[in-house]
C-alpha positions as CSV (number, residue, x, y, z in Angstrom):
1,X,-0.1,0.0,0.0
2,X,1.1,3.5,-0.6
3,X,-0.3,6.5,1.5
4,X,0.1,10.0,0.0
5,X,-0.1,12.9,2.3
6,X,0.0,16.3,1.0
7,X,1.2,19.0,3.6
8,X,0.6,22.6,2.2
9,X,3.8,24.9,2.5
10,X,7.3,24.2,3.9
11,X,6.3,25.2,7.4
12,X,3.4,22.8,7.5
13,X,5.7,20.0,6.4
14,X,8.2,20.3,9.0
15,X,5.9,20.7,11.8
16,X,3.8,17.8,10.9
17,X,6.3,15.4,9.4
18,X,7.4,13.7,12.5
19,X,4.2,13.1,14.0
20,X,2.7,11.7,10.8
21,X,5.5,9.2,10.7
22,X,5.2,8.2,14.1
23,X,1.5,7.8,13.7
24,X,1.8,5.7,10.4
25,X,4.4,3.7,11.9
26,X,2.2,2.5,14.9
27,X,-0.9,1.9,12.4
28,X,1.1,0.2,9.4
29,X,4.2,-1.8,8.5
30,X,6.3,0.9,7.1
31,X,8.9,-0.1,4.5
32,X,9.8,3.4,3.3
33,X,9.2,7.0,3.7
34,X,9.4,8.9,0.5
35,X,9.3,12.5,0.7
36,X,9.1,15.3,-2.1
37,X,9.7,19.0,-1.2
38,X,10.3,21.8,-3.5
39,X,13.7,23.7,-3.6
40,X,13.4,27.3,-3.1
41,X,17.1,28.5,-3.2
42,X,16.1,31.8,-1.6
43,X,15.0,29.9,1.8
44,X,17.5,28.9,4.4
45,X,17.8,25.6,2.7
46,X,19.5,26.6,-0.6
47,X,20.9,23.3,-1.8
48,X,19.4,19.8,-2.5
49,X,21.7,18.3,0.2
50,X,20.5,21.0,2.8
51,X,17.0,20.2,2.0
52,X,17.2,16.5,2.1
53,X,19.1,16.8,5.7
54,X,16.5,19.1,6.9
55,X,13.8,16.5,6.1
56,X,16.0,13.8,7.8
57,X,16.1,15.8,10.9
58,X,12.6,16.4,11.1
59,X,11.8,12.6,11.4
60,X,11.8,10.6,14.6
61,X,15.4,9.1,14.6
62,X,14.2,5.6,14.6
63,X,12.3,6.5,11.3
64,X,15.3,7.9,9.6
65,X,16.8,4.8,8.0
66,X,13.4,4.4,6.2
67,X,13.9,7.9,4.7
68,X,14.2,8.5,0.9
69,X,14.2,12.3,0.7
70,X,13.7,14.0,-2.7
71,X,13.7,17.4,-3.8
72,X,11.7,19.0,-6.8
73,X,14.3,21.3,-8.4
74,X,13.3,24.2,-8.1
75,X,9.7,23.2,-8.0
76,X,7.4,20.6,-9.3
77,X,6.3,22.8,-12.3
78,X,9.7,22.0,-13.8
79,X,8.8,18.7,-14.5
80,X,5.6,20.0,-16.2
81,X,7.8,22.2,-18.5
82,X,9.8,19.2,-19.5
83,X,6.9,17.9,-21.4
84,X,6.0,20.8,-23.7
85,X,3.6,18.6,-25.9
86,X,1.5,17.9,-22.7
87,X,1.5,21.4,-21.6
88,X,0.6,22.7,-25.2
89,X,-2.3,20.1,-25.2
90,X,-3.4,21.3,-21.8
91,X,-3.3,25.0,-23.0
92,X,-5.2,24.1,-26.0
93,X,-2.4,25.4,-28.4
94,X,-0.1,23.8,-31.1
95,X,3.1,24.4,-29.7
96,X,5.1,25.8,-26.7
97,X,8.8,26.4,-26.5
98,X,10.9,23.4,-25.2
99,X,12.8,23.7,-22.1
100,X,15.9,21.5,-22.5
101,X,16.9,21.5,-18.9
102,X,14.0,22.5,-16.8
103,X,15.6,21.7,-13.5
104,X,18.2,24.4,-14.1
105,X,15.9,27.1,-15.1
106,X,17.2,30.5,-13.6
107,X,16.2,30.6,-9.9
108,X,15.3,34.4,-10.5
109,X,12.4,33.2,-12.6
110,X,11.4,29.8,-11.3
111,X,9.7,27.1,-13.2
112,X,6.3,28.0,-11.3
113,X,6.5,31.7,-12.8
114,X,7.2,30.3,-16.1
115,X,4.0,28.1,-16.0
116,X,2.2,31.2,-14.8
117,X,3.2,33.3,-17.7
118,X,2.1,30.7,-20.1
119,X,-1.2,30.4,-18.8
120,X,-1.6,34.1,-18.7
121,X,-0.3,34.1,-22.4
122,X,-3.1,31.6,-23.3
123,X,-5.7,33.4,-21.4
124,X,-5.9,31.4,-18.2
125,X,-4.9,31.7,-14.6
126,X,-2.8,29.0,-13.1
127,X,-4.6,27.0,-10.3
128,X,-1.8,25.3,-8.6
129,X,-3.9,22.5,-6.9
130,X,-6.1,22.0,-10.0
131,X,-3.7,22.5,-13.0
132,X,-0.7,20.9,-11.6
133,X,-2.6,17.7,-10.7
134,X,-4.0,17.7,-14.3
135,X,-0.6,18.6,-15.8
136,X,1.2,15.6,-13.9
137,X,-1.2,13.2,-14.9
138,X,-0.8,14.1,-18.6
139,X,3.2,14.3,-18.7
140,X,5.1,11.5,-20.3
141,X,7.3,10.1,-17.3
142,X,9.9,8.7,-19.7
143,X,10.5,12.1,-21.5
144,X,10.6,14.1,-18.1
145,X,13.1,11.4,-16.5
146,X,15.4,12.1,-19.6
147,X,15.2,15.7,-19.1
148,X,15.0,16.0,-15.1
149,X,17.6,13.9,-13.1
150,X,15.8,14.8,-9.8
151,X,12.2,13.4,-11.2
152,X,14.2,10.4,-12.6
153,X,15.6,9.5,-9.0
154,X,12.0,10.2,-7.3
155,X,10.5,8.0,-10.0
156,X,13.1,5.0,-9.4
157,X,12.6,5.0,-5.6
158,X,8.7,4.7,-6.4
159,X,9.5,1.7,-8.7
160,X,11.5,0.1,-6.2
161,X,8.8,0.2,-3.4
162,X,5.6,-0.1,-5.5
163,X,5.3,-3.2,-7.6
């Protein structure tokens, strides 16, 4: 079984993850704890390694060996930019410029802002909770994995535990 828990915002994540892990470990036979957080280089955790360490320290010590901490660089919208065909289809247009390395898009204008601008260009507002879920369901994971190493690592972790 896989249990997905979405915690809104970085503050909520660090406040709640320890208690959630403790509760889940009491109720279920937990084999892995797989986390995904955005990397916002302007916050106190400015590298992937610092973010992963912060996640590890937020867990109860006994749960840390089960942790597989992943980071969406710079945010999950980079993965949406990787599949320009799905994005164009979703926005009902014929083509959108391809981003060859979406995880290395300038941190001054993170992927989420690129997505917001594209939506605005095509007369829509980007609604993160609705549009990101829909787009992530449409992307080609093989294509995204080729272009986004952090997505590829996250995907491989899931493959190792979900059969």
